[in-house]
Short mmCIF file of C-alpha atoms in Angstrom, two decimals:
data_model
loop_
_atom_site.label_atom_id
_atom_site.label_comp_id
_atom_site.label_asym_id
_atom_site.label_seq_id
_atom_site.Cartn_x
_atom_site.Cartn_y
_atom_site.Cartn_z
CA MET A 1220 -138.71 27.32 -40.53
CA LEU A 1221 -138.11 29.93 -43.17
CA ALA A 1222 -134.62 31.38 -42.74
CA LYS A 1223 -133.88 35.09 -42.44
CA ARG A 1224 -131.98 36.13 -45.54
CA ILE A 1225 -128.65 37.96 -45.76
CA ILE A 1226 -128.29 39.87 -49.02
CA PRO A 1227 -125.11 41.57 -50.19
CA CYS A 1228 -125.70 44.48 -52.56
CA LEU A 1229 -123.35 45.60 -55.31
CA ASP A 1230 -123.54 49.03 -56.91
CA VAL A 1231 -122.73 48.70 -60.59
CA LYS A 1232 -121.89 51.57 -62.94
CA ASP A 1233 -121.23 51.05 -66.65
CA GLY A 1234 -120.78 47.34 -65.95
CA ARG A 1235 -118.25 47.82 -63.17
CA VAL A 1236 -118.61 47.50 -59.40
CA VAL A 1237 -118.20 50.81 -57.60
CA LYS A 1238 -117.76 51.68 -53.93
CA GLY A 1239 -114.43 49.91 -53.63
CA VAL A 1240 -115.16 46.26 -53.36
CA ASN A 1241 -112.08 44.68 -51.94
CA PHE A 1242 -111.87 40.92 -52.31
CA VAL A 1243 -108.19 40.31 -51.93
CA ASP A 1244 -107.87 37.29 -54.15
CA LEU A 1245 -110.20 38.07 -57.01
CA ARG A 1246 -108.61 38.48 -60.41
CA ASP A 1247 -110.87 41.43 -61.09
CA ALA A 1248 -112.73 42.79 -58.07
CA GLY A 1249 -114.42 45.35 -60.28
CA ASP A 1250 -116.21 42.66 -62.24
CA PRO A 1251 -119.72 42.19 -60.84
CA VAL A 1252 -119.83 38.63 -62.18
CA GLU A 1253 -116.70 37.63 -60.25
CA CYS A 1254 -118.12 39.24 -57.11
CA ALA A 1255 -121.40 37.38 -57.61
CA ILE A 1256 -119.58 34.06 -57.91
CA ARG A 1257 -117.72 34.85 -54.70
CA TYR A 1258 -120.90 35.66 -52.79
CA ASP A 1259 -122.53 32.53 -54.19
CA ALA A 1260 -119.64 30.45 -52.84
CA GLU A 1261 -119.81 32.23 -49.47
CA GLY A 1262 -123.44 31.23 -49.07
CA ALA A 1263 -125.19 34.56 -49.58
CA ASP A 1264 -128.93 33.92 -49.65
CA GLU A 1265 -129.55 36.29 -52.54
CA LEU A 1266 -127.66 38.94 -54.41
CA THR A 1267 -128.74 42.43 -55.40
CA PHE A 1268 -127.27 44.55 -58.18
CA LEU A 1269 -128.09 48.23 -58.12
CA ASP A 1270 -127.38 49.74 -61.53
CA ILE A 1271 -126.31 53.35 -61.07
CA THR A 1272 -125.34 53.84 -64.70
CA ALA A 1273 -126.34 57.37 -65.56
CA SER A 1274 -126.64 57.22 -69.31
CA HIS A 1275 -129.51 55.38 -70.88
CA GLU A 1276 -127.34 54.32 -73.83
CA LYS A 1277 -125.12 52.24 -71.57
CA ARG A 1278 -127.94 50.35 -69.90
CA ASP A 1279 -127.58 47.30 -72.10
CA ILE A 1280 -124.26 46.66 -70.37
CA MET A 1281 -126.27 45.67 -67.29
CA LEU A 1282 -128.23 43.08 -69.26
CA ASP A 1283 -124.94 41.47 -70.23
CA VAL A 1284 -123.76 41.53 -66.60
CA VAL A 1285 -127.03 39.92 -65.48
CA SER A 1286 -126.92 37.19 -68.09
CA ARG A 1287 -123.29 36.33 -67.38
CA THR A 1288 -124.09 36.21 -63.66
CA ALA A 1289 -127.10 33.97 -64.14
CA GLU A 1290 -124.94 31.58 -66.13
CA GLN A 1291 -122.47 31.12 -63.31
CA ALA A 1292 -124.12 31.84 -59.97
CA PHE A 1293 -127.14 29.68 -59.20
CA MET A 1294 -128.70 31.90 -56.57
CA PRO A 1295 -131.56 34.40 -56.55
CA LEU A 1296 -130.67 37.69 -58.20
CA THR A 1297 -132.45 41.03 -57.85
CA VAL A 1298 -131.61 43.91 -60.16
CA GLY A 1299 -132.67 47.51 -59.69
CA GLY A 1300 -131.86 50.99 -60.86
CA GLY A 1301 -133.29 52.92 -63.78
CA VAL A 1302 -136.26 50.63 -64.38
CA ARG A 1303 -138.79 52.90 -66.09
CA VAL A 1304 -141.17 50.82 -68.20
CA VAL A 1305 -142.56 47.30 -68.05
CA GLU A 1306 -140.33 46.24 -70.91
CA ASP A 1307 -137.27 47.11 -68.75
CA LEU A 1308 -138.46 44.42 -66.32
CA GLY A 1309 -139.01 41.92 -69.09
CA ALA A 1310 -135.51 42.44 -70.46
CA LEU A 1311 -133.89 41.97 -67.04
CA LEU A 1312 -135.97 38.88 -66.25
CA ARG A 1313 -135.14 37.33 -69.63
CA ALA A 1314 -131.47 38.07 -69.04
CA GLY A 1315 -131.65 36.00 -65.84
CA ALA A 1316 -132.81 38.27 -63.02
CA ASP A 1317 -135.36 36.72 -60.66
CA LYS A 1318 -136.65 39.95 -59.22
CA VAL A 1319 -136.53 43.54 -60.38
CA SER A 1320 -136.70 46.52 -58.06
CA ILE A 1321 -138.58 49.68 -58.95
CA ASN A 1322 -138.08 52.97 -57.16
CA THR A 1323 -138.56 56.37 -58.82
CA ALA A 1324 -140.82 55.02 -61.56
CA ALA A 1325 -143.27 53.78 -58.93
CA VAL A 1326 -143.50 57.26 -57.42
CA ILE A 1327 -144.02 58.92 -60.78
CA ASN A 1328 -146.68 56.39 -61.72
CA PRO A 1329 -147.81 53.97 -58.98
CA ASP A 1330 -149.88 51.98 -61.50
CA PHE A 1331 -146.61 50.89 -63.06
CA VAL A 1332 -146.20 48.54 -60.10
CA GLY A 1333 -149.62 47.03 -60.73
CA GLU A 1334 -148.92 46.61 -64.42
CA ALA A 1335 -145.57 44.95 -63.73
CA ALA A 1336 -147.20 42.56 -61.25
CA ARG A 1337 -149.97 41.66 -63.69
CA VAL A 1338 -147.56 40.91 -66.51
CA TYR A 1339 -144.74 39.17 -64.64
CA GLY A 1340 -146.25 38.25 -61.27
CA SER A 1341 -145.85 39.88 -57.85
CA GLN A 1342 -143.07 37.48 -56.93
CA CYS A 1343 -140.61 39.34 -59.14
CA VAL A 1344 -141.68 42.90 -58.35
CA VAL A 1345 -139.69 44.54 -55.57
CA VAL A 1346 -140.47 48.14 -54.70
CA ALA A 1347 -137.45 50.01 -53.36
CA VAL A 1348 -138.36 52.74 -50.90
CA ASP A 1349 -135.86 55.40 -49.78
CA ALA A 1350 -137.13 57.05 -46.62
CA ARG A 1351 -135.98 59.89 -44.38
CA ARG A 1352 -137.20 60.85 -40.95
CA ARG A 1353 -139.21 64.02 -41.07
CA ASP A 1354 -137.28 66.90 -39.63
CA GLY A 1355 -140.22 68.84 -38.34
CA GLN A 1356 -140.03 71.27 -41.23
CA LEU A 1357 -142.89 71.45 -43.64
CA ARG A 1358 -141.78 72.41 -47.09
CA LEU A 1359 -144.65 74.09 -48.84
CA ALA A 1360 -144.60 74.27 -52.60
CA GLU A 1361 -143.87 77.69 -54.05
CA ASP A 1362 -147.50 78.23 -54.93
CA GLY A 1363 -148.37 77.40 -51.33
CA GLY A 1364 -150.80 74.76 -52.51
CA GLY A 1365 -149.23 71.61 -51.19
CA VAL A 1366 -146.14 69.79 -50.12
CA ASP A 1367 -143.02 70.51 -52.13
CA GLY A 1368 -142.07 67.73 -54.51
CA ALA A 1369 -145.39 65.89 -54.36
CA PRO A 1370 -146.08 63.93 -57.57
CA ASP A 1371 -148.82 64.82 -60.03
CA TRP A 1372 -151.19 62.19 -58.70
CA ALA A 1373 -150.95 63.51 -55.11
CA GLY A 1374 -154.41 65.04 -55.30
CA THR A 1375 -155.90 61.62 -56.10
CA TRP A 1376 -154.49 59.94 -53.02
CA PRO A 1377 -154.07 62.65 -50.39
CA GLU A 1378 -154.00 59.95 -47.71
CA LEU A 1379 -150.53 58.98 -48.91
CA LEU A 1380 -149.05 62.38 -48.20
CA VAL A 1381 -147.20 63.24 -45.03
CA ASP A 1382 -149.31 64.95 -42.43
CA LYS A 1383 -148.80 68.65 -42.94
CA ALA A 1384 -149.17 69.44 -39.26
CA GLY A 1385 -147.30 66.51 -37.79
CA ASN A 1386 -143.62 65.96 -37.53
CA ASP A 1387 -143.73 62.21 -37.07
CA GLY A 1388 -142.91 59.48 -39.45
CA TRP A 1389 -140.80 59.22 -42.57
CA GLU A 1390 -140.99 60.73 -46.01
CA ILE A 1391 -139.92 58.98 -49.17
CA TYR A 1392 -137.31 60.40 -51.52
CA THR A 1393 -136.49 59.60 -55.12
CA HIS A 1394 -133.51 60.07 -57.43
CA GLY A 1395 -131.07 58.37 -55.11
CA GLY A 1396 -132.42 60.07 -52.01
CA ARG A 1397 -132.08 63.62 -53.32
CA ARG A 1398 -135.64 64.54 -54.14
CA PRO A 1399 -138.40 64.73 -51.51
CA THR A 1400 -141.89 63.65 -52.51
CA GLY A 1401 -144.22 64.59 -49.68
CA ILE A 1402 -145.27 60.94 -49.48
CA ASP A 1403 -145.47 59.14 -46.14
CA ALA A 1404 -143.29 56.03 -46.18
CA VAL A 1405 -145.56 53.67 -44.23
CA ALA A 1406 -148.71 54.62 -46.16
CA TRP A 1407 -146.76 54.30 -49.39
CA CYS A 1408 -145.53 50.80 -48.53
CA ARG A 1409 -149.10 49.70 -47.82
CA ARG A 1410 -150.24 51.08 -51.15
CA MET A 1411 -147.40 49.35 -52.98
CA GLU A 1412 -148.46 46.04 -51.45
CA GLU A 1413 -152.06 46.62 -52.57
CA LEU A 1414 -150.89 47.35 -56.10
CA GLY A 1415 -148.95 44.09 -56.30
CA ALA A 1416 -145.43 44.57 -54.94
CA GLY A 1417 -144.14 41.18 -53.80
CA GLU A 1418 -141.42 42.57 -51.56
CA LEU A 1419 -140.21 45.90 -50.20
CA LEU A 1420 -136.60 47.03 -50.08
CA LEU A 1421 -136.61 49.69 -47.40
CA THR A 1422 -133.60 52.00 -47.13
CA SER A 1423 -133.13 54.63 -44.46
CA MET A 1424 -131.46 57.58 -46.17
CA ASP A 1425 -130.58 58.96 -42.73
CA ARG A 1426 -128.56 55.87 -41.92
CA ASP A 1427 -127.22 54.93 -45.35
CA GLY A 1428 -123.44 55.09 -45.25
CA THR A 1429 -123.26 55.90 -41.51
CA ARG A 1430 -122.51 52.41 -40.15
CA ASP A 1431 -124.76 53.28 -37.20
CA GLY A 1432 -127.23 50.49 -37.90
CA TYR A 1433 -130.65 50.34 -39.54
CA ASP A 1434 -133.40 52.78 -38.64
CA LEU A 1435 -135.15 50.13 -36.56
CA GLU A 1436 -138.28 52.17 -35.88
CA LEU A 1437 -138.79 52.67 -39.58
CA THR A 1438 -138.15 49.00 -40.31
CA ARG A 1439 -140.56 47.86 -37.61
CA ALA A 1440 -143.25 50.35 -38.64
CA VAL A 1441 -143.20 49.07 -42.22
CA ALA A 1442 -142.80 45.36 -41.33
CA ASP A 1443 -145.88 45.61 -39.09
CA ALA A 1444 -147.87 47.52 -41.69
CA VAL A 1445 -147.53 45.13 -44.65
CA GLY A 1446 -148.03 41.43 -45.35
CA VAL A 1447 -145.19 41.10 -47.87
CA PRO A 1448 -141.54 40.51 -46.95
CA VAL A 1449 -139.45 43.54 -46.00
CA ILE A 1450 -135.71 43.88 -46.61
CA ALA A 1451 -133.96 46.28 -44.23
CA SER A 1452 -131.23 48.44 -45.75
CA GLY A 1453 -129.00 51.37 -44.92
CA GLY A 1454 -126.46 51.81 -42.13
CA VAL A 1455 -124.97 48.40 -41.39
CA GLY A 1456 -121.61 48.52 -39.64
CA GLY A 1457 -121.44 45.02 -38.21
CA PRO A 1458 -123.27 41.75 -37.52
CA GLY A 1459 -125.02 43.24 -34.47
CA HIS A 1460 -126.93 45.51 -36.82
CA LEU A 1461 -128.09 42.57 -38.91
CA LEU A 1462 -129.36 40.95 -35.71
CA GLU A 1463 -131.29 44.08 -34.71
CA GLY A 1464 -132.75 44.32 -38.20
CA VAL A 1465 -134.47 40.94 -37.99
CA THR A 1466 -135.33 41.07 -34.27
CA THR A 1467 -136.20 44.63 -33.19
CA GLY A 1468 -136.85 45.72 -36.77
CA GLY A 1469 -138.87 42.64 -37.72
CA ALA A 1470 -137.32 42.46 -41.20
CA ASP A 1471 -137.48 39.26 -43.24
CA ALA A 1472 -134.13 39.92 -44.86
CA VAL A 1473 -131.17 42.20 -44.25
CA LEU A 1474 -129.15 43.92 -46.94
CA ALA A 1475 -125.64 45.25 -46.54
CA ALA A 1476 -122.87 46.40 -48.81
CA SER A 1477 -119.62 47.72 -47.42
CA ILE A 1478 -119.16 45.31 -44.50
CA PHE A 1479 -119.02 42.44 -46.98
CA HIS A 1480 -117.19 44.20 -49.79
CA TYR A 1481 -114.25 45.29 -47.69
CA GLY A 1482 -113.86 41.81 -46.30
CA GLU A 1483 -114.49 42.98 -42.73
CA TYR A 1484 -117.04 40.26 -42.18
CA SER A 1485 -117.80 37.22 -44.26
CA ILE A 1486 -121.37 36.11 -44.91
CA ALA A 1487 -120.64 32.90 -43.01
CA GLU A 1488 -119.38 34.82 -39.98
CA CYS A 1489 -122.54 36.92 -39.91
CA LYS A 1490 -124.71 33.83 -40.18
CA ARG A 1491 -122.90 32.18 -37.30
CA TYR A 1492 -123.39 35.32 -35.24
CA LEU A 1493 -127.13 35.31 -35.95
CA ALA A 1494 -127.51 31.56 -35.40
CA GLU A 1495 -125.77 31.73 -32.02
CA ARG A 1496 -128.35 34.30 -30.98
CA GLY A 1497 -131.32 32.20 -31.99
CA VAL A 1498 -132.06 33.57 -35.46
CA VAL A 1499 -132.94 30.93 -38.06
CA VAL A 1500 -130.46 31.23 -40.92
CA ARG A 1501 -129.29 28.90 -43.65
CA VAL A 1502 -125.85 27.58 -42.85
CA MET B 163 -130.78 16.30 -75.14
CA ILE B 164 -132.82 17.84 -72.35
CA ALA B 165 -135.64 20.06 -73.57
CA VAL B 166 -136.51 23.16 -71.53
CA VAL B 167 -140.02 24.17 -72.53
CA ASP B 168 -140.17 27.78 -73.70
CA TYR B 169 -143.74 29.04 -73.54
CA GLY B 170 -143.08 32.68 -72.76
CA VAL B 171 -143.02 32.49 -68.99
CA GLY B 172 -140.12 33.64 -66.94
CA ASN B 173 -136.45 33.00 -66.61
CA LEU B 174 -135.35 29.98 -68.66
CA ARG B 175 -131.72 30.90 -68.73
CA SER B 176 -130.88 29.89 -65.17
CA VAL B 177 -132.23 26.37 -65.43
CA ALA B 178 -130.74 25.83 -68.90
CA LYS B 179 -127.33 27.06 -67.77
CA ALA B 180 -127.42 24.97 -64.60
CA LEU B 181 -128.13 21.82 -66.63
CA GLU B 182 -125.36 22.69 -69.09
CA LYS B 183 -122.94 23.22 -66.23
CA LEU B 184 -123.80 19.69 -65.11
CA GLY B 185 -122.83 18.31 -68.50
CA ALA B 186 -126.18 18.02 -70.24
CA SER B 187 -126.88 19.24 -73.73
CA VAL B 188 -129.89 21.52 -73.48
CA ARG B 189 -132.36 22.86 -75.97
CA VAL B 190 -134.69 25.68 -74.98
CA THR B 191 -137.60 24.96 -77.25
CA SER B 192 -141.24 25.50 -78.06
CA SER B 193 -141.39 22.62 -80.52
CA ALA B 194 -143.60 19.62 -79.71
CA SER B 195 -141.33 17.28 -81.64
CA ASP B 196 -138.33 18.38 -79.54
CA LEU B 197 -140.29 17.40 -76.45
CA ALA B 198 -141.00 14.00 -77.97
CA ASP B 199 -137.37 13.47 -79.00
CA ALA B 200 -135.78 14.68 -75.77
CA GLN B 201 -134.31 12.28 -73.20
CA ALA B 202 -135.82 14.49 -70.53
CA VAL B 203 -138.04 17.55 -70.27
CA VAL B 204 -138.06 20.56 -67.91
CA LEU B 205 -141.22 22.65 -67.54
CA PRO B 206 -140.40 25.96 -65.83
CA GLY B 207 -143.00 28.55 -64.92
CA VAL B 208 -143.41 31.75 -62.96
CA GLY B 209 -146.19 34.27 -62.48
CA ALA B 210 -149.87 33.47 -62.66
CA PHE B 211 -151.24 29.93 -63.02
CA ALA B 212 -153.87 31.00 -65.57
CA ARG B 213 -151.27 32.79 -67.68
CA CYS B 214 -149.01 29.75 -67.69
CA MET B 215 -151.89 27.47 -68.70
CA GLY B 216 -153.00 29.96 -71.35
CA ASN B 217 -149.52 30.29 -72.80
CA LEU B 218 -149.11 26.52 -72.90
CA GLU B 219 -152.37 26.18 -74.85
CA GLU B 220 -151.48 29.04 -77.19
CA ALA B 221 -148.09 27.54 -77.88
CA GLY B 222 -149.89 24.30 -78.83
CA LEU B 223 -147.81 22.41 -76.30
CA ARG B 224 -150.43 21.03 -73.94
CA GLU B 225 -150.57 17.57 -75.52
CA ALA B 226 -146.80 17.33 -75.96
CA VAL B 227 -146.21 18.27 -72.31
CA CYS B 228 -148.79 15.76 -71.08
CA ARG B 229 -147.27 13.03 -73.23
CA ALA B 230 -143.75 13.81 -72.01
CA ALA B 231 -144.87 13.92 -68.38
CA THR B 232 -146.51 10.49 -68.60
CA SER B 233 -144.02 8.85 -70.95
CA GLY B 234 -141.77 7.58 -68.18
CA LYS B 235 -138.83 9.76 -69.23
CA PRO B 236 -137.42 12.12 -66.63
CA PHE B 237 -139.65 15.18 -66.39
CA LEU B 238 -139.19 18.12 -64.05
CA GLY B 239 -141.80 20.80 -63.39
CA ILE B 240 -140.60 23.85 -61.44
CA CYS B 241 -142.69 26.35 -59.44
CA VAL B 242 -145.77 27.22 -61.52
CA GLY B 243 -144.50 24.52 -63.92
CA MET B 244 -145.18 22.19 -60.98
CA GLN B 245 -148.53 23.69 -60.06
CA ILE B 246 -150.10 23.33 -63.51
CA LEU B 247 -149.48 19.57 -63.40
CA PHE B 248 -152.19 19.36 -60.71
CA ASP B 249 -155.98 19.41 -61.01
CA HIS B 250 -156.89 23.04 -60.58
CA SER B 251 -156.03 26.37 -58.98
CA ASP B 252 -158.03 28.99 -57.09
CA GLU B 253 -155.87 31.82 -58.45
CA PHE B 254 -158.27 34.41 -59.99
CA GLY B 255 -161.22 32.02 -59.76
CA ARG B 256 -161.04 28.33 -60.56
CA VAL B 257 -158.61 27.47 -63.35
CA GLU B 258 -158.16 23.91 -64.58
CA GLY B 259 -154.67 22.46 -64.63
CA LEU B 260 -153.34 19.51 -66.60
CA GLY B 261 -154.68 17.02 -64.04
CA LEU B 262 -151.61 14.78 -64.20
CA LEU B 263 -151.16 14.78 -60.42
CA PRO B 264 -153.90 14.74 -57.77
CA GLY B 265 -154.21 17.94 -55.76
CA HIS B 266 -155.08 21.59 -56.04
CA VAL B 267 -153.44 24.97 -55.79
CA SER B 268 -154.61 27.67 -53.40
CA ARG B 269 -153.28 30.80 -51.75
CA PHE B 270 -151.57 30.71 -48.38
CA GLU B 271 -154.24 31.71 -45.91
CA GLY B 272 -154.77 32.08 -42.19
CA LEU B 273 -151.07 32.61 -41.58
CA PRO B 274 -149.84 34.36 -38.44
CA ARG B 275 -148.89 37.98 -39.13
CA GLU B 276 -145.17 37.40 -39.07
CA LEU B 277 -145.38 34.88 -41.91
CA LYS B 278 -145.32 37.05 -45.00
CA VAL B 279 -146.71 36.21 -48.43
CA PRO B 280 -145.08 35.53 -50.89
CA HIS B 281 -143.33 32.71 -49.06
CA MET B 282 -139.92 33.95 -50.13
CA GLY B 283 -136.55 32.52 -49.20
CA TRP B 284 -134.85 29.37 -48.00
CA ASN B 285 -137.00 26.82 -46.22
CA GLU B 286 -136.47 23.24 -45.12
CA ILE B 287 -138.04 20.29 -46.87
CA LYS B 288 -139.02 17.03 -45.21
CA LEU B 289 -138.37 14.08 -47.49
CA ARG B 290 -141.13 11.47 -47.72
CA GLY B 291 -140.17 8.08 -49.01
CA SER B 292 -137.19 7.72 -51.30
CA SER B 293 -136.90 9.23 -54.72
CA PRO B 294 -133.79 8.91 -56.89
CA TYR B 295 -134.10 12.66 -57.48
CA PHE B 296 -133.24 13.31 -53.82
CA GLU B 297 -130.26 10.99 -53.65
CA GLY B 298 -127.45 12.68 -51.73
CA ILE B 299 -129.79 15.35 -50.38
CA ASP B 300 -130.30 15.44 -46.63
CA ASP B 301 -133.67 15.53 -44.96
CA ASN B 302 -134.35 19.13 -43.82
CA GLU B 303 -132.13 20.57 -46.55
CA ARG B 304 -133.05 24.15 -47.46
CA PHE B 305 -134.21 25.16 -50.94
CA TYR B 306 -135.23 28.53 -52.37
CA PHE B 307 -138.96 29.22 -52.60
CA VAL B 308 -140.85 32.20 -53.97
CA HIS B 309 -144.61 31.77 -54.29
CA SER B 310 -147.96 32.94 -52.91
CA TYR B 311 -149.97 29.85 -53.91
CA ARG B 312 -149.13 26.30 -52.93
CA VAL B 313 -150.16 22.74 -53.71
CA LEU B 314 -152.22 20.68 -51.27
CA SER B 315 -152.78 17.00 -51.99
CA ASP B 316 -154.66 14.25 -50.17
CA ASP B 317 -152.66 11.62 -52.00
CA GLU B 318 -149.63 10.92 -49.81
CA GLN B 319 -148.26 8.62 -52.52
CA VAL B 320 -147.25 11.53 -54.73
CA VAL B 321 -145.72 13.71 -52.02
CA ALA B 322 -141.94 13.41 -52.29
CA ALA B 323 -141.20 16.27 -49.92
CA ALA B 324 -143.24 18.55 -47.71
CA CYS B 325 -142.55 22.04 -46.43
CA ASP B 326 -144.08 23.86 -43.49
CA TYR B 327 -145.15 27.49 -43.71
CA GLY B 328 -148.07 28.05 -41.37
CA GLY B 329 -149.06 24.48 -42.29
CA SER B 330 -147.71 21.71 -44.46
CA PHE B 331 -147.79 21.94 -48.26
CA VAL B 332 -146.31 19.94 -51.12
CA ALA B 333 -142.70 21.02 -51.72
CA ALA B 334 -142.08 18.24 -54.23
CA ALA B 335 -144.29 15.67 -55.90
CA ALA B 336 -143.10 12.57 -57.71
CA ARG B 337 -144.61 9.76 -59.72
CA ASP B 338 -142.46 7.35 -61.70
CA ASN B 339 -139.90 9.56 -63.42
CA LEU B 340 -141.96 12.71 -63.02
CA LEU B 341 -140.75 15.20 -60.43
CA ALA B 342 -142.36 18.52 -59.64
CA THR B 343 -140.84 21.03 -57.24
CA GLN B 344 -142.38 24.16 -55.76
CA PHE B 345 -138.89 25.41 -54.93
CA HIS B 346 -136.36 26.51 -57.54
CA PRO B 347 -133.50 24.00 -57.77
CA GLU B 348 -131.76 26.27 -60.29
CA LYS B 349 -131.62 28.98 -57.60
CA SER B 350 -130.81 26.75 -54.65
CA GLN B 351 -127.03 26.75 -54.94
CA SER B 352 -125.35 23.41 -54.14
CA ALA B 353 -128.48 21.60 -52.93
CA GLY B 354 -130.31 22.58 -56.09
CA LEU B 355 -127.42 21.61 -58.33
CA ARG B 356 -127.33 18.22 -56.61
CA LEU B 357 -131.00 17.63 -57.42
CA LEU B 358 -130.46 18.74 -61.02
CA ALA B 359 -127.41 16.46 -61.27
CA ASN B 360 -129.63 13.55 -60.23
CA PHE B 361 -132.07 14.60 -62.95
CA VAL B 362 -129.30 14.78 -65.55
CA ALA B 363 -128.03 11.35 -64.50
CA LEU B 364 -131.52 9.82 -64.79
CA ALA B 365 -131.77 11.34 -68.24
CA GLY B 366 -128.57 9.52 -69.17
CA GLU B 367 -127.10 12.87 -70.13
CA GLU B 368 -124.11 12.91 -67.85
CA ALA B 369 -120.99 14.00 -69.65
#
């Protein structure tokens, strides 16, 4: 049986790991390559780098990080953050990434996802979706004509927008969860699959950083709506949350950052926890 | 020297670096004469079947790849580099493959809802028969897969390992010194490195 995947995620800025990774015995815990080698040795099923480098000029640093990682860690590697054009994907794949995640660029131009899939294949196109529960407030644009923040193409696909009257569901955000879009998360995920996304990385912005666990309703709603694998993300505080993600949430893979970085739980410990509760994992 | 065929498809760095780590000297190449001179040849491939076939033709490497794959020297096709060794694929209509192995490529279909496509992640393989490429690798070992199309073959003789995902498909095919894997050994951590070490040893490239 296919195993559920556990994926540690490292935020990388200007070639350095941020968010206080704390491997006690690494020579340089700020080096993403050293962290990758560690996670490889611990039996992580994949690794994700999220590049949060702000300046475009420094983006080549990430290519170097990716290529040095691919030379030393023989495990699947996904890289995301700041991917704007198809050539950005090509450069990352040539450097040694196996999958590239696209977030804001997909919202600005959904056809970008289709183009990326046509050129490089769906298997390497991950669409990252940052979603928030709707708060019951409808933000009308200043001209009163639509939902605040909706992208230019919104008129073409009104079915993707959140229901103006309803308070249910989740809305997707871009720019690191700061900018609302008026787009309904579940409808968006379906559309991304149709356009060629091979996988969805679904982050609950409500839960991210809380350690309260994944938004399981969101995870389940998306997992049931699409035929491609779904990675749950945002809110993990312990192995019990990973378990819920794959059982109640129906996710195919679970992503976490801080619980691994701070050395609270090892990957192996989490896998044992899941295996003892009947989840198929690779041990 | 082990030649890794560069025909403009996908990530060649990982497989080249894995082989180098195992002590082989590696040349990433699009030269037919390198393929002829090499002790062993690796044919990677990702993305669409038709694009891989098209690129191989455009690079003028079809004949050289076929010769290397039937020469008796160690030859390893990976993922779509495996699939194009077979007869044909249904991806975007019927596309002819190299026809070196009997079987065809088609999309996963009729799967239960919880089995997502692409088939992505670590799945177990069932070894069939004994191949020197799988020496030291346990039956039911997990390897990393990522694909939406898979090989089906009626010829049990060429099936070196099977995998189950809503039905059995060919995880690895072997004939003489030719090995083709749907999974990615270069991404399969220690199990994958073990398989590649067997390949390097068969190529007589061990340091």
